[in-house]
Coordinates of C-alpha atoms in Angstrom, one line a residue:
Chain A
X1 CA -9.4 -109.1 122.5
X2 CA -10.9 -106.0 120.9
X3 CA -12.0 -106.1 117.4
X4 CA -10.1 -103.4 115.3
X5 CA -12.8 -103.7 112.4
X6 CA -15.5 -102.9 115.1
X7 CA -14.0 -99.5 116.3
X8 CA -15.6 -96.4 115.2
X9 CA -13.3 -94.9 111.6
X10 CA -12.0 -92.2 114.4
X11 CA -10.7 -94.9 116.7
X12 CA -9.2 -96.9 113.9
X13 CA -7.6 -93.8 112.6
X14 CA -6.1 -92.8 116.0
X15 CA -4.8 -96.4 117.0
X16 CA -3.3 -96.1 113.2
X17 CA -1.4 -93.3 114.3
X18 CA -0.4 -94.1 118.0
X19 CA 0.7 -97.8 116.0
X20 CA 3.3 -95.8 113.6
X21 CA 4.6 -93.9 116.5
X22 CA 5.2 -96.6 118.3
X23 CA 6.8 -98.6 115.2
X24 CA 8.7 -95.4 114.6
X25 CA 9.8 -94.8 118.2
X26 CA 10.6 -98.9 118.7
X27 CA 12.6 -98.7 115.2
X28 CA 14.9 -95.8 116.8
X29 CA 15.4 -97.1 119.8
X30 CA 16.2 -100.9 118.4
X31 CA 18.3 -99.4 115.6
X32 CA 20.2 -96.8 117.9
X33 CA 21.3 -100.3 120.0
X34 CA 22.4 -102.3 117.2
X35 CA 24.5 -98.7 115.5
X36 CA 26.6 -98.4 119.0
X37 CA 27.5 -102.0 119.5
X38 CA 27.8 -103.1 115.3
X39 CA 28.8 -99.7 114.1
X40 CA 32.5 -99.4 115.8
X41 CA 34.1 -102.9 114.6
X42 CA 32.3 -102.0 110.8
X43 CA 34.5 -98.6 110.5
X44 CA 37.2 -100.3 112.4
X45 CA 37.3 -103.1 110.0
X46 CA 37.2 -100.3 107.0
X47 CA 39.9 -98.2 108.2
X48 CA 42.1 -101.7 108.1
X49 CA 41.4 -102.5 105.4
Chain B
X1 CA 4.3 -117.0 102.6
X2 CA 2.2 -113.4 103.9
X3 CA 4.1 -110.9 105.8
X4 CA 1.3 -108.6 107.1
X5 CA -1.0 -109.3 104.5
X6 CA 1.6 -108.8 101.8
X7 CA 4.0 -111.1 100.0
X8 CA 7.1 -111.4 101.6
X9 CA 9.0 -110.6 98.2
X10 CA 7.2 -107.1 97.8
X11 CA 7.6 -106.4 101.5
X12 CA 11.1 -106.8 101.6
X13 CA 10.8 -104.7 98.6
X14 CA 10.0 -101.9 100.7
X15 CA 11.9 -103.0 103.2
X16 CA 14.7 -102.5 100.4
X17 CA 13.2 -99.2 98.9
X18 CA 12.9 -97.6 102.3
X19 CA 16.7 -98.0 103.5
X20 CA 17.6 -95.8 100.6
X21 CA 15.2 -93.9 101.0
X22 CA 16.3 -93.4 104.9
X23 CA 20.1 -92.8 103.3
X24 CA 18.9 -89.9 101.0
X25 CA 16.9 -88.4 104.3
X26 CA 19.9 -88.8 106.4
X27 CA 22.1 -88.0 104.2
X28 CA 20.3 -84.4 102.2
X29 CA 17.8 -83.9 104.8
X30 CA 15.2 -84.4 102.7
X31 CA 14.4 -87.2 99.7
X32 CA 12.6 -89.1 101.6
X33 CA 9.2 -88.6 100.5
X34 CA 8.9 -87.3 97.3
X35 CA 9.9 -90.8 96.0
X36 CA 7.8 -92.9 97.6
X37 CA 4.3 -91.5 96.5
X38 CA 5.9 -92.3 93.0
X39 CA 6.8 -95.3 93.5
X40 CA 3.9 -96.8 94.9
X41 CA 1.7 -95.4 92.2
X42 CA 4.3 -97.5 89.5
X43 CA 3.1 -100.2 91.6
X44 CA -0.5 -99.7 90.6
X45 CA -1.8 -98.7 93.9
X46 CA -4.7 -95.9 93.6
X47 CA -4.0 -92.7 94.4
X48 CA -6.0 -92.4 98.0
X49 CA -3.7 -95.4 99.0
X50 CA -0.2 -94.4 97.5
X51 CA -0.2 -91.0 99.4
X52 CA -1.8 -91.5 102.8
X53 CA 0.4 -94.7 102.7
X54 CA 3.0 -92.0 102.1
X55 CA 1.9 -89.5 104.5
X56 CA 1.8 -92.5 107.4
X57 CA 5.1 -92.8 106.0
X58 CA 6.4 -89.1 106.4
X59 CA 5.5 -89.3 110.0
X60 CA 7.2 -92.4 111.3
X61 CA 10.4 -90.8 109.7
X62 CA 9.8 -87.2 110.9
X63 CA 8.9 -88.7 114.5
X64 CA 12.7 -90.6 114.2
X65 CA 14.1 -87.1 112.6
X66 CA 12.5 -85.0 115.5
X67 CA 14.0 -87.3 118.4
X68 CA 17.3 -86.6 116.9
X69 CA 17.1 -82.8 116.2
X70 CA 15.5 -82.8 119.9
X71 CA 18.9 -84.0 121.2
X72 CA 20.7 -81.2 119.6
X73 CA 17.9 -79.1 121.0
X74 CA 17.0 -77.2 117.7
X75 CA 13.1 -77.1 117.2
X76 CA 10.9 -74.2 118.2
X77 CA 8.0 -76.3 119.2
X78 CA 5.7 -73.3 119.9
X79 CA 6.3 -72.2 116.0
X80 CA 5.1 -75.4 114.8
X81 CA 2.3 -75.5 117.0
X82 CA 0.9 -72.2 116.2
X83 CA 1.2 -73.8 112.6
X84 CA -0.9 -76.7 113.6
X85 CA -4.4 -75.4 112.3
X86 CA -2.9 -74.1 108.8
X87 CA -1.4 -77.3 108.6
X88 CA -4.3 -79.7 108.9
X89 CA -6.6 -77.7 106.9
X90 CA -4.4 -77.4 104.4
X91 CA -3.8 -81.6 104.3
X92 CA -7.7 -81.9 104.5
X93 CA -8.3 -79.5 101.4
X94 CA -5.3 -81.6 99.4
X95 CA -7.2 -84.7 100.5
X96 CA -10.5 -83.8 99.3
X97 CA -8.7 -82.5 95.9
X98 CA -7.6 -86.0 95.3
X99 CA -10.5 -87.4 96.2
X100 CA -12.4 -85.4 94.1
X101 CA -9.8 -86.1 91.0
X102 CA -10.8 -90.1 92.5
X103 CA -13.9 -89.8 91.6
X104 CA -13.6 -88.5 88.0
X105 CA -11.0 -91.3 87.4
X106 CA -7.9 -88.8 86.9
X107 CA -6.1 -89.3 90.4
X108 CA -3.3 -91.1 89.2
X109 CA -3.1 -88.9 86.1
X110 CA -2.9 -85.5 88.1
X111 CA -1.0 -86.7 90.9
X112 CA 1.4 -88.4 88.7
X113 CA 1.8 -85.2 86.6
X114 CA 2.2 -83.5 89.3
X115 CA 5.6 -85.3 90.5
X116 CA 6.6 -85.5 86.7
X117 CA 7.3 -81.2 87.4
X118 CA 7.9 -81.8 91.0
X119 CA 10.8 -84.0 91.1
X120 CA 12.5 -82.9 87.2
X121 CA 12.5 -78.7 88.9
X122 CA 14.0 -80.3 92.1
X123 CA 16.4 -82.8 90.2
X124 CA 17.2 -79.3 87.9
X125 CA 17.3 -77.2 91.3
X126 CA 20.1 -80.0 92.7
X127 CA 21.9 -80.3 89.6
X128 CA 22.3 -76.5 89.1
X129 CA 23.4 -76.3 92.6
X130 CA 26.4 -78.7 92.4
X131 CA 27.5 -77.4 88.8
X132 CA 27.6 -73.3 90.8
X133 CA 29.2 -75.0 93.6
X134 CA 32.4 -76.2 91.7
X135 CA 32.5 -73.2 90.1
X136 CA 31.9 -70.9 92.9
X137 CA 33.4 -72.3 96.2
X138 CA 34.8 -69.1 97.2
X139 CA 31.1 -67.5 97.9
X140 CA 30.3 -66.7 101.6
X141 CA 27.2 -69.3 102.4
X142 CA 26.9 -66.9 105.3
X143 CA 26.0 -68.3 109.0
X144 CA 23.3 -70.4 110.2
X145 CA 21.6 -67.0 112.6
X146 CA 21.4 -64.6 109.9
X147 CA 18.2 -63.8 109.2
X148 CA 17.7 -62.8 105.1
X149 CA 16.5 -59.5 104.6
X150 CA 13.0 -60.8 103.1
X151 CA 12.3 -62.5 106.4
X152 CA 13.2 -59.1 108.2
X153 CA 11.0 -56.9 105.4
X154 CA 8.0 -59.1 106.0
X155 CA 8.4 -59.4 110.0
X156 CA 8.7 -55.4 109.7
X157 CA 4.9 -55.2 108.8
X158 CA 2.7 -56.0 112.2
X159 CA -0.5 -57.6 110.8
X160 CA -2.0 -58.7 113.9
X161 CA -2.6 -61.2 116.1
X162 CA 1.3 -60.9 116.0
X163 CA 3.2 -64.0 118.3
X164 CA 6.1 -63.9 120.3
X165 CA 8.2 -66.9 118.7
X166 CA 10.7 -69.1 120.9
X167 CA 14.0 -66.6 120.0
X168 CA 11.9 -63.5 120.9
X169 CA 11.4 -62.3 117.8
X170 CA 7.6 -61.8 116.5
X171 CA 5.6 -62.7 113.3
X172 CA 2.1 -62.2 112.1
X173 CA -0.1 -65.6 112.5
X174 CA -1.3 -64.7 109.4
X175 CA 2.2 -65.6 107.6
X176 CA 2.4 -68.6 109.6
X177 CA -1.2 -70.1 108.6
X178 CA -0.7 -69.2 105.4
X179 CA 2.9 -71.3 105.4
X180 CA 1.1 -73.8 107.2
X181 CA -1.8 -74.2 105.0
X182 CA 0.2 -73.8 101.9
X183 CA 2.6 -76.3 103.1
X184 CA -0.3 -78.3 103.9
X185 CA -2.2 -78.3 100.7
X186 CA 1.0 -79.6 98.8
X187 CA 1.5 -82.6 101.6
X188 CA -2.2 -84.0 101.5
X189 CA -2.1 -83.5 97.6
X190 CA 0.9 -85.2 97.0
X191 CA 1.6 -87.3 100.3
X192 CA 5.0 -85.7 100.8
X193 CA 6.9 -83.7 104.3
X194 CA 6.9 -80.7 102.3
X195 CA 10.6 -80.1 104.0
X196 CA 11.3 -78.8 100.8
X197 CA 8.9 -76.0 100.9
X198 CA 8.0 -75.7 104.7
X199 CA 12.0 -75.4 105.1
X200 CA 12.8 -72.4 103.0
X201 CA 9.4 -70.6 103.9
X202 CA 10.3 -70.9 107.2
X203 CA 13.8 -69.3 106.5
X204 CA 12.5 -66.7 104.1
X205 CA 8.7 -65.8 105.4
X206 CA 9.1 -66.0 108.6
X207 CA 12.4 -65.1 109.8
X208 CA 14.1 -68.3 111.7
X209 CA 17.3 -68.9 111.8
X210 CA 18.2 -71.7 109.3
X211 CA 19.6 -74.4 112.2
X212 CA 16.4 -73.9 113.6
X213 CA 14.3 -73.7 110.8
X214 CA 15.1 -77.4 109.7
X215 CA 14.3 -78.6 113.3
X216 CA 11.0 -76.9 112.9
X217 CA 10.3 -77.8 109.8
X218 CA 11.0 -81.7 110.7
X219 CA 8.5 -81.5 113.2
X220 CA 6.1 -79.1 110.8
X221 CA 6.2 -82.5 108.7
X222 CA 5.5 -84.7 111.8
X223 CA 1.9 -82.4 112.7
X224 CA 1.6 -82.9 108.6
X225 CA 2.0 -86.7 108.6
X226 CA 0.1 -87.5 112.1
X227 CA -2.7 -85.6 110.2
X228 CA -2.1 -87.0 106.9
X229 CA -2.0 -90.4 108.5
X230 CA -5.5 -89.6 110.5
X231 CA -7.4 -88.1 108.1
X232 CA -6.7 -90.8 104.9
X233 CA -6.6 -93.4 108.0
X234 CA -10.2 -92.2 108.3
X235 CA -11.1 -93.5 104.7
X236 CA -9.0 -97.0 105.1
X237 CA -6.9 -95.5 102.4
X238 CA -3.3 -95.8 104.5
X239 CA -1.4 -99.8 103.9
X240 CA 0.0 -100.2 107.4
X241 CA 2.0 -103.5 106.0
X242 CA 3.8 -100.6 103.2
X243 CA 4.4 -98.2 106.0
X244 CA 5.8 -100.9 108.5
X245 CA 8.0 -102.2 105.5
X246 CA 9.8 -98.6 104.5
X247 CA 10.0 -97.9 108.0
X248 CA 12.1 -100.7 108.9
X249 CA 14.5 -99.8 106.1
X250 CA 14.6 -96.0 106.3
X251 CA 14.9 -96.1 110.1
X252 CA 18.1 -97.8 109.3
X253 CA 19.2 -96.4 106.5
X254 CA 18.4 -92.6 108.1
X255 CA 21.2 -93.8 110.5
X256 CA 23.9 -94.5 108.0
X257 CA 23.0 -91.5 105.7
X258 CA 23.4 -89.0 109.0
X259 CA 26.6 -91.3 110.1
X260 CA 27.7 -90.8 106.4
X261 CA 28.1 -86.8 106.4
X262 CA 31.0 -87.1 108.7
X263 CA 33.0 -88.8 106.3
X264 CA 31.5 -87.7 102.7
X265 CA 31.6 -84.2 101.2
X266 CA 27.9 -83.4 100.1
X267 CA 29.2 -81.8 97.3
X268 CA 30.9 -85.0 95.6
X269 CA 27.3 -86.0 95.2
X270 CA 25.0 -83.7 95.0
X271 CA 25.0 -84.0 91.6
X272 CA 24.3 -87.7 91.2
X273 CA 21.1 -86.9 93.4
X274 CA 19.8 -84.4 91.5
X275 CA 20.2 -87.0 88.3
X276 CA 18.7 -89.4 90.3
X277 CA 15.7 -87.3 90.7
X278 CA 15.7 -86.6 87.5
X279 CA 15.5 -89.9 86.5
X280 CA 12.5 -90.1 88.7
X281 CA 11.1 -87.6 86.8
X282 CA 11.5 -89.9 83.7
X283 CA 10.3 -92.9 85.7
X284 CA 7.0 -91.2 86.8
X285 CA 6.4 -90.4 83.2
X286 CA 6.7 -93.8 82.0
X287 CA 4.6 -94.8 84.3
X288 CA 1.9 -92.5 83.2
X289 CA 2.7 -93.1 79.8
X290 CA 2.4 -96.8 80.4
X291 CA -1.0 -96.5 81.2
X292 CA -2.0 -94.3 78.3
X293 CA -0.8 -96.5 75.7
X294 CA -1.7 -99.6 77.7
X295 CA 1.9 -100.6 77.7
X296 CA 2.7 -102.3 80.6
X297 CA 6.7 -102.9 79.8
X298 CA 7.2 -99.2 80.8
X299 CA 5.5 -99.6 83.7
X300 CA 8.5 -102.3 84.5
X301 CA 11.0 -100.1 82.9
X302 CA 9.8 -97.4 85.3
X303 CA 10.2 -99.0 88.1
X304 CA 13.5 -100.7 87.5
X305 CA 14.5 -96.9 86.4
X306 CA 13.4 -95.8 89.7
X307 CA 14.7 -98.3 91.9
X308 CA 18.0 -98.3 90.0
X309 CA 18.9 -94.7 90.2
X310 CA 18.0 -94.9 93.5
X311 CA 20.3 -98.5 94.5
X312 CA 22.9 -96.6 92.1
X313 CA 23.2 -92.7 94.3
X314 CA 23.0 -95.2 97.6
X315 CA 25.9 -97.5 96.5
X316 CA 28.0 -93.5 95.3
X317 CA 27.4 -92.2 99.0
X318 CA 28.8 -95.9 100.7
X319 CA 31.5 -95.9 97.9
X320 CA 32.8 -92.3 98.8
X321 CA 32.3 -92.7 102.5
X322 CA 34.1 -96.5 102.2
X323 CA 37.2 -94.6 100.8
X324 CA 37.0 -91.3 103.1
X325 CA 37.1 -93.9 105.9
X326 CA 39.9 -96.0 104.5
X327 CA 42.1 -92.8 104.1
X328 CA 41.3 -92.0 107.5
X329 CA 42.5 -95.4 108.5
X330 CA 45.9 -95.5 106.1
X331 CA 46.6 -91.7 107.7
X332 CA 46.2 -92.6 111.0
X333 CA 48.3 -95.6 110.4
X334 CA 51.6 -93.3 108.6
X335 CA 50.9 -91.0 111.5
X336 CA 51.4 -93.5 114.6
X337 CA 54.1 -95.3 112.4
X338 CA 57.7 -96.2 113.7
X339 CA 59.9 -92.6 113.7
X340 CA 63.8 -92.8 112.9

């Protein structure tokens, strides 16, 4: 297990970087999923109503 | 309970805070950062913290923003990379301003100040907009390749090194350092994209056309927050638990805001934005105020000014585009009806 705390301020900064791109990138992708398959029965639902 | 290393009430605070954010940024195209420096400073973070939080902040979204605009294939990515060293120069002279204002105890004061004029000229800027725009609706808006004629005055003077951009046309790298390091200044000062600069200077300085200038200028603010994020990172002063928590909302929110402009006229409300902003403006000053006179129910009333205006301009844009879609549905409906 590598110790975060231990890494150099450089290394900490980069990994904090590479860890919101890959939040960022995860929450698109994730988000992108749940908009085509929720989305279409929400508007449908609207339009009925 | 702890939800990385936050209570799970405040996190799903931001959680909260940043799907409306993620509306206004889908929605406008921009709005998404200039609140939440302010709001984090209501919620007596320092200074260092509130806007690298923010900056880490400004580049999860502009990472999300870029992917889309990438579909549509709409960035010049060789602009925004010649604007790379303007850019992070700027952020780190911006950084060392606020740490500097840190250190004599004035941080919050300035910064605070600072969004106080910033978000009351843009909330004046919006409102003025919508007001013209009812009254003048006839006016060409003119299309998204023309060029203005400042753009092609200022491209007319060669000040070299002079670059070859993506559409073939050429600029000075001395107008695009300067954008960048202007740009740049204002983003590490105040933790925001600076869209709402970078955008227009990109349009007017250096001569792109406006449906690629907002492509470049989204990824402009993703060079400015990857920066931002490293160099405040560097000092411990970015909150990954209030990044992770806005992220998750405006990621979400971003969708529905973008999804939202097919079925609600900007115009209709434009003008509650602009209020809303400058409500902010009030909000920020409250805040400040609050901590002059050692008052700390303004501090709450900020907040819950803040946060309203911005649940109440949310709950306008899913009201309008509720209706537009439920006349959609009744027209269809009379369309496909039975015919005698």
């Amino acid at each position: 297990m590598i110790e975060v705390a231990a890494l150099p301020p450089a290394m900490q900064a980069a990994l904090l970087v590479g860890v919101v791109l890959v939040e960022a990138v995860a929450l698109y992708a994730g988000y992108g999923v749940v908009e085509r398959s929720v989305a279409p029965p929400i508007i449908e639902a609207l339009e009925k109503a | 309970m702890d939800l990385l290393g936050v209570g799970i009430g405040l996190f799903a605070l931001f959680v909260v805070f940043g799907f409306m954010v993620g509306v206004f940024f889908g929605f406008f195209g921009m709005g998404g950062s200039f609140l939440v420096t302010p709001a984090l400073l209501i919620l007596g973070y320092p200074a260092p913290v509130a806007i690298g939080s923010s900056m880490a902040f400004v580049f999860g979204t502009a990472v999300i923003a870029t992917m889309k605009h990438h579909d549509v294939g709409q960035v010049d990515y060789k602009l925004g990379a010649l604007m790379f060293v303007g850019i992070a120069l700027g952020i780190e002279a911006g950084k060392m301003l606020v740490y500097f204002l840190d250190q004599l105890g004035r941080a919050e004061l300035v910064v605070g100040t600072a969004y106080v004029v910033l978000l009351g000229a843009i909330g004046v800027l919006f409102v003025r907009s919508a007001l013209d725009r009812s009254e003048d609706e006839d006016s060409d808006p003119g299309t998204e390749e023309e060029i203005p004629e400042i753009a092609k005055k200022i491209k007319s003077y060669n000040v070299p090194p002079m670059v070859t951009l993506t559409d073939g046309s050429k600029a000075s790298m001395w107008t695009i350092s300067g954008v960048g390091g202007g740009v740049g200044i204002a983003s590490g000062f105040l933790g925001v994209g600076g869209g709402f600069i970078r955008m227009p200077a990109i349009y007017y300085l250096i001569g792109v056309p406006l449906a690629a200038a907002v492509g470049t200028s989204l990824f402009g603010a993703l060079i400015s927050g990857a920066v931002g994020t490293f160099t405040y990172g560097l000092d411990g002063a970015v909150d990954l638990s209030i990044v992770t928590g806005l992220l998750a909302g405006s990621a979400l929110g971003a969708r529905i805001g973008s999804a939202a402009t097919a079925y609600v006229d900007e115009d209709d409300v434009t003008i509650y934005f602009g209020v809303m902003l400058l409500l902010a403006s009030v909000a920020v000053a409250l805040g400040e105020l609050a901590t002059w006179l050692a008052m700390p129910i303004l501090d709450r009333l900020s907040f819950v000014l803040l946060v309203g205006s911005s649940a109440f301009v949310t709950a306008v844009i899913f009201y309008y585009g509720g209706q537009a879609i439920r006349t959609k549905g009744n027209r269809s409906v009379e369309s496909s009806g039975p015919s005698e």
